C-alpha atoms as one frame of an Amber mdcrd trajectory, in Angstrom:
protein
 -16.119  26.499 -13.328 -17.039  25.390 -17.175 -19.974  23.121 -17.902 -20.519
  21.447 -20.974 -24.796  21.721 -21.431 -25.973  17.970 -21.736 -29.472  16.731
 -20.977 -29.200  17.449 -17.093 -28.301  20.830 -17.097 -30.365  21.392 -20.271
 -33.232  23.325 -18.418 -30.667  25.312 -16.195 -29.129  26.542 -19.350 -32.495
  27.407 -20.989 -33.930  29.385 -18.204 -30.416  31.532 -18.034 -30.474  32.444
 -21.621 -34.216  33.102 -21.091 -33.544  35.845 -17.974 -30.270  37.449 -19.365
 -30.342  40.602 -20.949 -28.031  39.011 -23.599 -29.859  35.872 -24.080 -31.787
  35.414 -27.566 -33.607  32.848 -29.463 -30.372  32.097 -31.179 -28.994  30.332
 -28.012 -31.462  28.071 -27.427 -31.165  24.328 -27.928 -34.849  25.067 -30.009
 -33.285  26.965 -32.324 -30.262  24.564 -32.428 -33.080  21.811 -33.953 -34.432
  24.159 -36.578 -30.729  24.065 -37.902 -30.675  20.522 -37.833 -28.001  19.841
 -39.905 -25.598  21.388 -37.928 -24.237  20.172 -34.641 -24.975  22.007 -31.151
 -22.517  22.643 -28.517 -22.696  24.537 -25.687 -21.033  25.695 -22.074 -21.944
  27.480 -18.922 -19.636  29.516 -16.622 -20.832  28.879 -12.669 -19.119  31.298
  -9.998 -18.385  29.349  -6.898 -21.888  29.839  -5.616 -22.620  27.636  -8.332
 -24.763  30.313 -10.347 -24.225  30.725 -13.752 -22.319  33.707 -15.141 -22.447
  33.319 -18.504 -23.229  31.011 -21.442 -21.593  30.207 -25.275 -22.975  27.933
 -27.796 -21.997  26.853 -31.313 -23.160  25.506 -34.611 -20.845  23.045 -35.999
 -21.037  21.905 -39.435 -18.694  19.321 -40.619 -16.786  20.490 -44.181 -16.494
  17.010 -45.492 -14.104  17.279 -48.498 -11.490  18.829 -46.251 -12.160  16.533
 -42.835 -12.531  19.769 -40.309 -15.360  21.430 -39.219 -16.872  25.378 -38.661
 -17.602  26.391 -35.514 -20.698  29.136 -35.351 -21.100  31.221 -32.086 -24.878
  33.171 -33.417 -24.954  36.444 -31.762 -21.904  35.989 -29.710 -21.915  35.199
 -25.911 -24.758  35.618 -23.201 -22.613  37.509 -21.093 -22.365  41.140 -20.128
 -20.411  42.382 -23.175 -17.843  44.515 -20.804 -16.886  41.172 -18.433 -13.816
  40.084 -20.561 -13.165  37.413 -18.241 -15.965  36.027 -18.591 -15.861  36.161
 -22.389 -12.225  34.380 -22.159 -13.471  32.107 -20.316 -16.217  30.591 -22.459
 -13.891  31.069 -25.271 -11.594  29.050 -24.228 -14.273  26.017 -23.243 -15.397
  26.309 -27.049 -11.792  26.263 -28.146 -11.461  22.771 -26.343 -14.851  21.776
 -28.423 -12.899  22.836 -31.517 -10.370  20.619 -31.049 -13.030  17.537 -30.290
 -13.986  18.194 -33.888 -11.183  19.233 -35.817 -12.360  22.923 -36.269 -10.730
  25.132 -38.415 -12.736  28.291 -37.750 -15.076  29.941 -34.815 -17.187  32.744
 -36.064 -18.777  35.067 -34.369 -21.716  37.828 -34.733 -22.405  39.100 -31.664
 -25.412  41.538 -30.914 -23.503  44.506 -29.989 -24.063  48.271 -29.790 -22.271
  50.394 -32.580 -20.169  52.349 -30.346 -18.618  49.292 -28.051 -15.228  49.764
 -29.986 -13.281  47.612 -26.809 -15.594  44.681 -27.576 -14.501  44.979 -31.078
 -10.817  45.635 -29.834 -10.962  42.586 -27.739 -12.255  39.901 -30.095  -9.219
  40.786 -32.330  -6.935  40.640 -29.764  -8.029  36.755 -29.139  -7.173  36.477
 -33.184 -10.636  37.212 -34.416 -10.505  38.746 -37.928 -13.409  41.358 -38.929
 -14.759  40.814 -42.225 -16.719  42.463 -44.160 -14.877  45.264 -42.142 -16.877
  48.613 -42.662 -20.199  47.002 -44.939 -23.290  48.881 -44.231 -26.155  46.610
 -46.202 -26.277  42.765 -46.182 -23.037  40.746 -46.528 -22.862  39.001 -43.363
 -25.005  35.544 -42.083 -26.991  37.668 -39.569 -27.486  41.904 -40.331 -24.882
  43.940 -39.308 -27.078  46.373 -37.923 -30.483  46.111 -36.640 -33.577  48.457
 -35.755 -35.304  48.469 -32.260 -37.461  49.906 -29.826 -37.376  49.889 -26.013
 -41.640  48.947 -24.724 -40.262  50.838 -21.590 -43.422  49.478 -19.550 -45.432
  51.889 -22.157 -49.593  51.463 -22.249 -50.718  50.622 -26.170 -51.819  54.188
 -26.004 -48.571  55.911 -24.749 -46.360  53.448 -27.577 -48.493  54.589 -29.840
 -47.728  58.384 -29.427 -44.313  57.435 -30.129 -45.176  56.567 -33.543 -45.303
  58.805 -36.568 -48.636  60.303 -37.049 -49.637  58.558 -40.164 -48.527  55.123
 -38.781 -50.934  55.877 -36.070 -53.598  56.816 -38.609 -52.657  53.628 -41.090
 -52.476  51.058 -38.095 -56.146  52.440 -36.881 -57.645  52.482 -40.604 -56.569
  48.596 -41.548 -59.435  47.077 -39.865 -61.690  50.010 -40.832 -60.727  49.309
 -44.620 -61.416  45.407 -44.062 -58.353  44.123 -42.849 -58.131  40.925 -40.479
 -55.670  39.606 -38.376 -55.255  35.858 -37.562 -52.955  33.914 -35.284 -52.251
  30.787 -37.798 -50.300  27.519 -37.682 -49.039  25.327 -40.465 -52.288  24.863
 -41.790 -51.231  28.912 -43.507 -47.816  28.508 -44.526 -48.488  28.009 -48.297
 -50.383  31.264 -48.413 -47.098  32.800 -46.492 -44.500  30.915 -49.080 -46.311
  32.124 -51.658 -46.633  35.802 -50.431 -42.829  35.545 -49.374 -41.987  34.435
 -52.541 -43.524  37.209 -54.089 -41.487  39.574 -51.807 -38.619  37.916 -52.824
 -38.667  38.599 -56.840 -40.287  42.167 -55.910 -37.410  43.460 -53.521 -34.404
  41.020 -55.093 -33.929  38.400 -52.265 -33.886  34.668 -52.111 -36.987  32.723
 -49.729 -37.137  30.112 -47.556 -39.181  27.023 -48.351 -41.832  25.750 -46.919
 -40.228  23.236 -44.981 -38.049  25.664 -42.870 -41.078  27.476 -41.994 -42.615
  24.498 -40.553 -39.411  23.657 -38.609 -39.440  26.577 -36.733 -42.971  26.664
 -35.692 -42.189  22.757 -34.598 -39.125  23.615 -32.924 -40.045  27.080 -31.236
 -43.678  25.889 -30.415 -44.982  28.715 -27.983 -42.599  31.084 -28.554 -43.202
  31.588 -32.696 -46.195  32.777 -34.046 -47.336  33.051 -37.875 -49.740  36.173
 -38.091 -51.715  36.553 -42.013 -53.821  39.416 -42.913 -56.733  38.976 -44.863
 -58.423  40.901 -46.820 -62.045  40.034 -48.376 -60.974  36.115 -47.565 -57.995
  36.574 -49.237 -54.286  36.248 -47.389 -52.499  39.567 -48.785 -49.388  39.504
 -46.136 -48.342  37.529 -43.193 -44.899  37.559 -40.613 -43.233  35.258 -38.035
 -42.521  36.376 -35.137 -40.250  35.026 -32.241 -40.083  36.069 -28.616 -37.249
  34.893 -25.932 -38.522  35.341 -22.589 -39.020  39.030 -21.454 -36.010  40.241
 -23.728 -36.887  40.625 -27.166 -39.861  40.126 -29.550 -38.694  39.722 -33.026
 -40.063  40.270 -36.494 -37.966  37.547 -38.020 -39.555  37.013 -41.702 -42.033
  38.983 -43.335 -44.165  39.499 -46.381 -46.620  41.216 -48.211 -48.600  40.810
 -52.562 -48.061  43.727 -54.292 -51.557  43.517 -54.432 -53.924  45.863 -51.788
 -51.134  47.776 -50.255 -53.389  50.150 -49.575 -55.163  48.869 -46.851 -52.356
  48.851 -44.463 -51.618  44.967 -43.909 -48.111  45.553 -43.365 -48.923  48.188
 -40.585 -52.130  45.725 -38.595 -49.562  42.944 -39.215 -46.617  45.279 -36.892
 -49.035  46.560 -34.279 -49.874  42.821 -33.406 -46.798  41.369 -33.258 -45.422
  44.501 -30.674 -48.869  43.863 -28.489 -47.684  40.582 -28.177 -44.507  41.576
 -27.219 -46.706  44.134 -24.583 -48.265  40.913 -23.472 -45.093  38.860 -22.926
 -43.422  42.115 -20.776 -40.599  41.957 -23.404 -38.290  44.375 -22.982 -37.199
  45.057 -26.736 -38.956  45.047 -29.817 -36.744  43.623 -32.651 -37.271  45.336
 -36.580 -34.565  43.215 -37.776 -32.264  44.187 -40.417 -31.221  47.396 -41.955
 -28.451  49.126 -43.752 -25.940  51.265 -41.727 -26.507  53.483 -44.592 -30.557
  53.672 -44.152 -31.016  57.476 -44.196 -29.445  57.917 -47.735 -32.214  57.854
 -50.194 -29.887  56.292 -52.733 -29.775  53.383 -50.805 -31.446  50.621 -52.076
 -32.218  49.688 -48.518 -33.913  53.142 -48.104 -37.356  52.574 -48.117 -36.971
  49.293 -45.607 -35.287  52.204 -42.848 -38.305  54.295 -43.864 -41.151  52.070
 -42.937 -39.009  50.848 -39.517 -38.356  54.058 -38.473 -41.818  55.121 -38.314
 -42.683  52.918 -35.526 -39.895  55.224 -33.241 -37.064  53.547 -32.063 -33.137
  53.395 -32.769 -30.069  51.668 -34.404 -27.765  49.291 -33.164
């Protein structure tokens, strides 16, 4: 049986997305307020013991010079990605949405492994198109492929055998060299504009302002943190980080001056934001982005793989 997610069955949706393996940040109705100037849909699938099997939820963004609307489904459906049934299921409840508001489009990015080619097969057999078919850097909304590691109930001490020597030796000489750590709120986000937008012009990519920023440590409360490094008083680098329940800690925005890259901030700023993930029994921690073609050194995206794949971990 389909439910439509309204204030009643709010929580009941929220605590599903929270325990599935498939559930992210993405999903939630928090996240939904951070993009504010969209519209937020979203359905459950209940078996007949009246447990939910699976979830969808969509953007929608009215296109006002041609009357319809886009439909968004952010990292797919919280479902197991083999249960097709399921997946047709909540596709068709969105489908009905669609109609509600004239939409011309539903796209998806779901978080799926490389190598699930009948997931792939499937969403083009319900008349999804692939585009962007075969880019390996940055073309699409969300990265096409991401960098993780599993915490694999590991002690601080065993994850940090898995970690390249001189990661091991960098994270342990940041503090030794002067480098601080803070938890911050708001009160820090012009330091971390400022630093991002220095990032930005360095490494070619367009920032966030400060407003967004704000929003999402508003709308995420307890589950977004804002961690600067400081060096001699001064804020050098800083990252947001967002956990979902035991699943996933992500590094979702990040930044670093050009100046004092020598102490390490970038490395003290990682190694807190996985010990919080430690702390919150996540399962996953979440690198974010990188280009399918990270291990060619001709790859502008090169040196982004580089510093991820120190900490251990894999592609998907």
């Amino acid at each position: 049986m389909i439910e439509r997610v309204n204030e009643k069955n709010l929580a009941e949706y929220e605590a599903f997305i929270k325990r599935h393996p498939k559930g992210l940040f993405q999903h939630s109705s928090k996240w939904a307020k951070v993009k504010s100037a969209w519209k937020w849909e979203a359905v459950m699938l209940k078996g007949d013991d009246g447990e939910i099997i699976g979830s969808a939820d969509v953007l929608i963004r009215s296109i006002p010079v041609i009357g319809y609307s886009l439909m968004y489904a952010c990292r797919g459906f919280v479902c197991d990605e083999n249960d097709f049934d399921t997946f047709d299921k909540l596709f068709n409840a969105l489908l009905e949405i669609g109609k509600e508001y004239k939409a011309y489009c539903l796209k998806i990015d779901p978080e799926i492994v490389i190598q699930n080619t009948a997931y792939t097969k499937h969403l083009i057999d319900k008349g999804f198109v692939e585009l962007n078919h075969g880019c390996m850097d940055f073309e699409n909304v969300q990265p096409r492929f991401v960098y993780c590691f599993d915490y694999n109930n590991m002690t601080e001490d065993e994850l940090m055998l898995t970690f390249k020597p001189d990661y091991r030796n960098r994270i342990r000489k940041a503090p030794k060299k002067g480098v601080e750590v803070k938890i911050c709120g708001k009160e820090a986000l012009d330091d971390f504009v400022r630093i991002m937008a220095e990032t930005g012009e360095r490494d070619g990519f367009s920032t966030r302002p400060k407003e967004y920023f704000e929003q999402i440590l508003d709308c995420m409360t307890d589950d977004a943190r804002l961690y600067m490094a400081y060096y001699k008083g001064q804020a050098i680098a800083g990252t947001l980080a967002i956990k979902w329940g035991e699943n996933v800690m992500k590094y979702q925005y990040g930044a670093s001056s050009n100046a004092h890259r020598n102490v390490y901030p970038n490395y003290a700023l990682q190694w807190a934001m996985i010990k919080w993930g430690m702390e919150c029994n996540c399962k996953v921690y979440d690198f974010g982005g990188i280009s399918g073609d990270c291990q060619n050194p001709d790859n502008p995206h090169y040196g982004l793989w580089r510093f991820k794949h120190g900490f251990g971990g894999y592609m998907k």
